[in-house]
Short mmCIF file of C-alpha atoms in Angstrom, two decimals:
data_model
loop_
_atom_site.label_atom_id
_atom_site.label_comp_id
_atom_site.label_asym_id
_atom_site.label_seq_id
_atom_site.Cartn_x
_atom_site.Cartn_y
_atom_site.Cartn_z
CA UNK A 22 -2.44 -19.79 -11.67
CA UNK A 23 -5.23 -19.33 -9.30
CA UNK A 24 -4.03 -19.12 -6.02
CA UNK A 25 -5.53 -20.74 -2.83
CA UNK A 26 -7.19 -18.60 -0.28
CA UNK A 27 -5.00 -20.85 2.61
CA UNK A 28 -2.47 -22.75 1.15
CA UNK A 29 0.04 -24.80 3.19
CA UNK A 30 2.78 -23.12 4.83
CA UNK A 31 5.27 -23.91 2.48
CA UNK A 32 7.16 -21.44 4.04
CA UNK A 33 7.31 -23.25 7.34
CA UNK A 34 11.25 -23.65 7.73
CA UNK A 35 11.94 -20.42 7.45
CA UNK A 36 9.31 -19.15 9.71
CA UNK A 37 10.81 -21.81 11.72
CA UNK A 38 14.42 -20.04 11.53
CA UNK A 39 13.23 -16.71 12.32
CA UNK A 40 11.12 -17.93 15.38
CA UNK A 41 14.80 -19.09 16.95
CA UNK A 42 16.73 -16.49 15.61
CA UNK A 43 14.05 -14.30 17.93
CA UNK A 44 13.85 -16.64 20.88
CA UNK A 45 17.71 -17.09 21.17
CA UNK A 46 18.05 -13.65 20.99
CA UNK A 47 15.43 -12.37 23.37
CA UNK A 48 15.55 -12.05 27.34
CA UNK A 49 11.98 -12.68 27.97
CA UNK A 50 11.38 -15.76 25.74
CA UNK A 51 8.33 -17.92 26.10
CA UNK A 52 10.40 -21.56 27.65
CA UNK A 53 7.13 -23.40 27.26
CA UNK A 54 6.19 -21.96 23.53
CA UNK A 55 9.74 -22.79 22.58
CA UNK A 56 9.34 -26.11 23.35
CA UNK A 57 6.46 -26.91 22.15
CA UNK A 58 7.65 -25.49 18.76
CA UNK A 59 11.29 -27.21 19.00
CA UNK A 60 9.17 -30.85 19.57
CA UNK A 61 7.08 -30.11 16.50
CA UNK A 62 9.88 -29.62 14.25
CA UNK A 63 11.69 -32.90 15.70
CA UNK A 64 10.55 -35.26 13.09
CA UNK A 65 12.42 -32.84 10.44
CA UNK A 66 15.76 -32.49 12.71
CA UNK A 67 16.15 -36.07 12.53
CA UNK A 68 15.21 -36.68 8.92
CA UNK A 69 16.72 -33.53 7.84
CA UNK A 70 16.12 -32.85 4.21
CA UNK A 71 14.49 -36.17 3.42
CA UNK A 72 11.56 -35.37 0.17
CA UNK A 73 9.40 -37.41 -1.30
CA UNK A 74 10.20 -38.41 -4.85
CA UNK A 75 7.86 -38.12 -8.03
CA UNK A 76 4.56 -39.78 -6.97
CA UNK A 77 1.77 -41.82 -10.47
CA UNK A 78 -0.90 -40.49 -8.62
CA UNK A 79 0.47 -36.63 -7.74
CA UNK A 80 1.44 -36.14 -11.24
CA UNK A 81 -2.17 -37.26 -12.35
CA UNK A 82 -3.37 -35.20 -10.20
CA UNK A 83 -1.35 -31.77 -11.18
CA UNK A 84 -2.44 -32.90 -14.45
CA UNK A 85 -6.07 -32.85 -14.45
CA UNK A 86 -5.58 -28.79 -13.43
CA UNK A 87 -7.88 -29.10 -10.89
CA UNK A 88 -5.44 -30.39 -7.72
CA UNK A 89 -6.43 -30.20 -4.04
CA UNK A 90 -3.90 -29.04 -1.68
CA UNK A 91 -2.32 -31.77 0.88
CA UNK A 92 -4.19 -31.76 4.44
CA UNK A 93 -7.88 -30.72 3.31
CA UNK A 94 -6.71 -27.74 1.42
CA UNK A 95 -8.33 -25.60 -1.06
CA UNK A 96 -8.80 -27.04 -4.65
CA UNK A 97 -7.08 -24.87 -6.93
CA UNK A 98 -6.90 -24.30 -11.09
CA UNK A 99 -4.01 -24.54 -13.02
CA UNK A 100 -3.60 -23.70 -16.70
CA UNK A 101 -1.35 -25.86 -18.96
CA UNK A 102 0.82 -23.08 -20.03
CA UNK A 103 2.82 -22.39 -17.33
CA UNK A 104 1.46 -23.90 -14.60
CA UNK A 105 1.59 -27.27 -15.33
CA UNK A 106 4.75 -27.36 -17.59
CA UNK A 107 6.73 -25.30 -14.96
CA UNK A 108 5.88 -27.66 -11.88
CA UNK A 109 6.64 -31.20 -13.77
CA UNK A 110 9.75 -29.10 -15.07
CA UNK A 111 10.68 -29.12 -11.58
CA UNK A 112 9.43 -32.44 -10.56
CA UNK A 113 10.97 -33.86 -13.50
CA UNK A 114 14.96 -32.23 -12.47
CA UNK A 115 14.78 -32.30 -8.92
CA UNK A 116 13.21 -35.47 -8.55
CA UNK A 117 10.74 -34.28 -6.19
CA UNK A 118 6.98 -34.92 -5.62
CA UNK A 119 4.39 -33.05 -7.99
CA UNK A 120 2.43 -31.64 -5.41
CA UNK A 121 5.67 -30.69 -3.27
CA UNK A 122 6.47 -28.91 -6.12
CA UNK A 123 3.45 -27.04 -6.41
CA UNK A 124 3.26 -26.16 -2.84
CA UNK A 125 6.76 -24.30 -3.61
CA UNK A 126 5.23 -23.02 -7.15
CA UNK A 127 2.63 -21.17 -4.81
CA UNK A 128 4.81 -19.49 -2.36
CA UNK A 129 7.11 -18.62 -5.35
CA UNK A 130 4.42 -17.01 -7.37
CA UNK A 131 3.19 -14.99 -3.72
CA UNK A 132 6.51 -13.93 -3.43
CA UNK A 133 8.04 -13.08 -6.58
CA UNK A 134 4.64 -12.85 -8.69
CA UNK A 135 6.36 -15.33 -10.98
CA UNK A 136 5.12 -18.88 -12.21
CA UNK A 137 8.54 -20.79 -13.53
CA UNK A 138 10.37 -23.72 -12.29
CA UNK A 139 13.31 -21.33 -11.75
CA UNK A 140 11.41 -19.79 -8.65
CA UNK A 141 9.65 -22.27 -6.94
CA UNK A 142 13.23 -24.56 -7.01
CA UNK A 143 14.68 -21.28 -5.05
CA UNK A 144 12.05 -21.96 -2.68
CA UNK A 145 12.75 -25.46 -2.05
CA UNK A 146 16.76 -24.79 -1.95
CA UNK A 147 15.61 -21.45 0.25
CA UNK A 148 13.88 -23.74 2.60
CA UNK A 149 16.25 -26.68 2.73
CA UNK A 150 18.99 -23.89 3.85
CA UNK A 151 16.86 -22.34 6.76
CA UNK A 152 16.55 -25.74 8.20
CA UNK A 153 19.87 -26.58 8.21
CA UNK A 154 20.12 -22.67 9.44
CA UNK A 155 18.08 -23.43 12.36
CA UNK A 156 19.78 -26.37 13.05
CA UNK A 157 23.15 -24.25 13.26
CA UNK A 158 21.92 -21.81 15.36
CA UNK A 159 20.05 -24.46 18.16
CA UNK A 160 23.81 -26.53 18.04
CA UNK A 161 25.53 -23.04 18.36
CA UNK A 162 23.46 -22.17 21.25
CA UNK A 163 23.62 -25.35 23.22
CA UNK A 164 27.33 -25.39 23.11
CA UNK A 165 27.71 -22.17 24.02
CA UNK A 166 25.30 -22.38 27.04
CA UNK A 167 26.60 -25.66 28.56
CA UNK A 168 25.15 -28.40 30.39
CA UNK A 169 24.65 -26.17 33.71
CA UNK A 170 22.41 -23.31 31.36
CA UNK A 171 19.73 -21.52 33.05
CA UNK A 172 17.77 -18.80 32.03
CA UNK A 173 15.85 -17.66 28.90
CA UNK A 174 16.35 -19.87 25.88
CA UNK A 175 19.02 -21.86 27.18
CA UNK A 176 17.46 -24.60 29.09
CA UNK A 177 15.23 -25.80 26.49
CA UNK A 178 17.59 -25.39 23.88
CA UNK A 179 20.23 -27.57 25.67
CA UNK A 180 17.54 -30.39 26.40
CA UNK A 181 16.19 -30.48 23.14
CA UNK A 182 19.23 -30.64 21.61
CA UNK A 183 20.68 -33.59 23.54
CA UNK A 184 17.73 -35.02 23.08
CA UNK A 185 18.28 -35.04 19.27
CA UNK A 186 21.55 -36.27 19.55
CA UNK A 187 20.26 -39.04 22.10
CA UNK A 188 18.01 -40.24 19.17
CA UNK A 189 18.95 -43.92 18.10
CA UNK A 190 19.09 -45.27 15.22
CA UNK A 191 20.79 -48.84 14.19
CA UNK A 192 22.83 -48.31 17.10
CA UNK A 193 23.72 -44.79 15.88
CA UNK A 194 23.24 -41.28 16.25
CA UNK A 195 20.11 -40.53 14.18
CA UNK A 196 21.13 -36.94 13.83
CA UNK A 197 25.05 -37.43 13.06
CA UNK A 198 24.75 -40.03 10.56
CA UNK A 199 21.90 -38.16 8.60
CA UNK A 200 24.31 -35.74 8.04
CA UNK A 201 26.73 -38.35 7.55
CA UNK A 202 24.50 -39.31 4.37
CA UNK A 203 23.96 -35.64 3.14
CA UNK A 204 26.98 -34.51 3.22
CA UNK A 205 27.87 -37.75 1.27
CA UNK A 206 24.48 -36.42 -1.46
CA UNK A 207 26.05 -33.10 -1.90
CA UNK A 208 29.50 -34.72 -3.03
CA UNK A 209 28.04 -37.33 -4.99
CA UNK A 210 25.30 -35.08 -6.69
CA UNK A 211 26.26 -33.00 -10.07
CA UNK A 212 23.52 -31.24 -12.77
CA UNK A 213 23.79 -33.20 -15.49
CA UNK A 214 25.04 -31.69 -18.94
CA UNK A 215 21.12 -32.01 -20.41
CA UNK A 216 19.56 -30.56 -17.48
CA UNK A 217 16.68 -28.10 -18.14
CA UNK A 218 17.01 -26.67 -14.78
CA UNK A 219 20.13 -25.16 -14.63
CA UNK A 220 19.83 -22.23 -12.35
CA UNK A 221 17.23 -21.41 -9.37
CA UNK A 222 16.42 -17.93 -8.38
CA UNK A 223 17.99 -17.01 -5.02
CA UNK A 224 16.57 -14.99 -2.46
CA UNK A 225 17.58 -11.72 -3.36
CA UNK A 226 15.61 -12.24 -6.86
CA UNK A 227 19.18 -13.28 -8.88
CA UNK A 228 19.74 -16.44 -10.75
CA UNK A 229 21.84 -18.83 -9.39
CA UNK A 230 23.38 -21.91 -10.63
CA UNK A 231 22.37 -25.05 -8.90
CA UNK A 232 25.65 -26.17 -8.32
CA UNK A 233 26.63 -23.06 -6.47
CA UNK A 234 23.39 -23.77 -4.79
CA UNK A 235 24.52 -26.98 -3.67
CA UNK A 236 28.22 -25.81 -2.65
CA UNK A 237 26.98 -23.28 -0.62
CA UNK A 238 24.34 -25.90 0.90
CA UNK A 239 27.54 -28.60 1.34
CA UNK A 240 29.57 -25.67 3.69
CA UNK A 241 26.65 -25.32 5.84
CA UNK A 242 26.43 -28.89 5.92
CA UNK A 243 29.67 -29.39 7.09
CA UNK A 244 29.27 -27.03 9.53
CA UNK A 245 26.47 -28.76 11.02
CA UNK A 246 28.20 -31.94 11.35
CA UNK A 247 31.18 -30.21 13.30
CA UNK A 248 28.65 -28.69 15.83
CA UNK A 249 26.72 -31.75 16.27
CA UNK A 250 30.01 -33.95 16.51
CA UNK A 251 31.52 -31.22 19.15
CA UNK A 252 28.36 -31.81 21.06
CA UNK A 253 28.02 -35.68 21.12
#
């Protein structure tokens, strides 16, 4: 796999979580940065976890080996042994876009110098947990801090967050019932007895089984929903 000289920031939800986890935690945070950062990342509060599903023209194009990255990016080459087998692998299990899939092949192969379907599915599960991480901790934050915050982080992090929870849809909470729904998923889902993709690779490098993967995604989940409910 040739890599990219600037590939997409596949990593951007857990750059995302340490960003807060440094802002909530500092004395001298930047209100206006925050802000601007929390608004960008509104769109994926309120559709938390939503991915696009296998795509005619996104397999076609993983499959010519010669794929351009989304947003202008670089063009890269792929070989058919792994590169292409591993990322329909994990289009093919996860149901998941081809070219989502290689965005997460990248980061996985940058980070663990691996090219398998294992990896780059611990990226997507890695990044689907920091969201819901950063979700926890801006909920966490506004309760504790109150209506009458002032000061540091607080402020924004209280306005922002009732501003999620303000969000309308079909008469409802945007934010409550799209946890509603995913916490609904997780139950619902199971990996089938002929899956190919049984385990993931975790972030500490170890192999993990996908259904452990998805318990431990469910608690969080759960978690969530409490917070946001407490805060509605």
């Amino acid at each position: 796999m040739a890599a990219p000289e600037e590939s997409e920031d596949v990593g951007s939800f857990r750059d995302l979580l340490t960003y807060i986890q440094g802002a909530l935690a500092s004395d001298d945070v930047d209100a206006v940065d925050l802000e601007d950062r929390l608004q960008a990342a509104q769109p994926q509060f309120l559709t938390l976890l939503q991915h696009r599903p296998p795509n005619a023209e996104s397999r076609k194009a993983v499959q010519s080996k010669t794929p351009q990255l989304p947003n202008g990016g670089d063009r890269i080459q792929l070989d058919d042994e792994p590169d292409v087998r591993e990322v329909l692998l994990m289009s093919d299990e996860l149901k998941l876009d081809e070219m989502d899939c290689l965005l997460c092949m990248l980061a996985g192969h940058e980070e663990r110098g691996e090219v398998s379907a294992e990896v780059a599915a611990g990226v997507f599960y890695q990044e689907r947990r920091a969201l819901l991480a950063a979700l926890q901790l801006l909920l966490s934050a506004a309760a504790a801090a109150g209506p009458e915050a002032a000061g540091g982080a607080a402020p924004v992090v209280h306005r922002f967050v009732g501003t999620l929870l303000a969000e309308r849809r079909g008469g409802r909470s945007a934010l409550l019932s799209r946890l509603l729904d995913l916490v609904q998923e997780n139950l619902s889902a199971s990996v089938p007895p002929e899956a190919k993709l049984t385990h993931v690779v975790d972030e500490r490098g170890a192999a993990a089984r996908r259904q452990d993967v998805a318990a431990r995604e469910r608690t969080l989940l759960l978690e969530v929903l409490a917070l946001a409910v407490a805060l509605a």
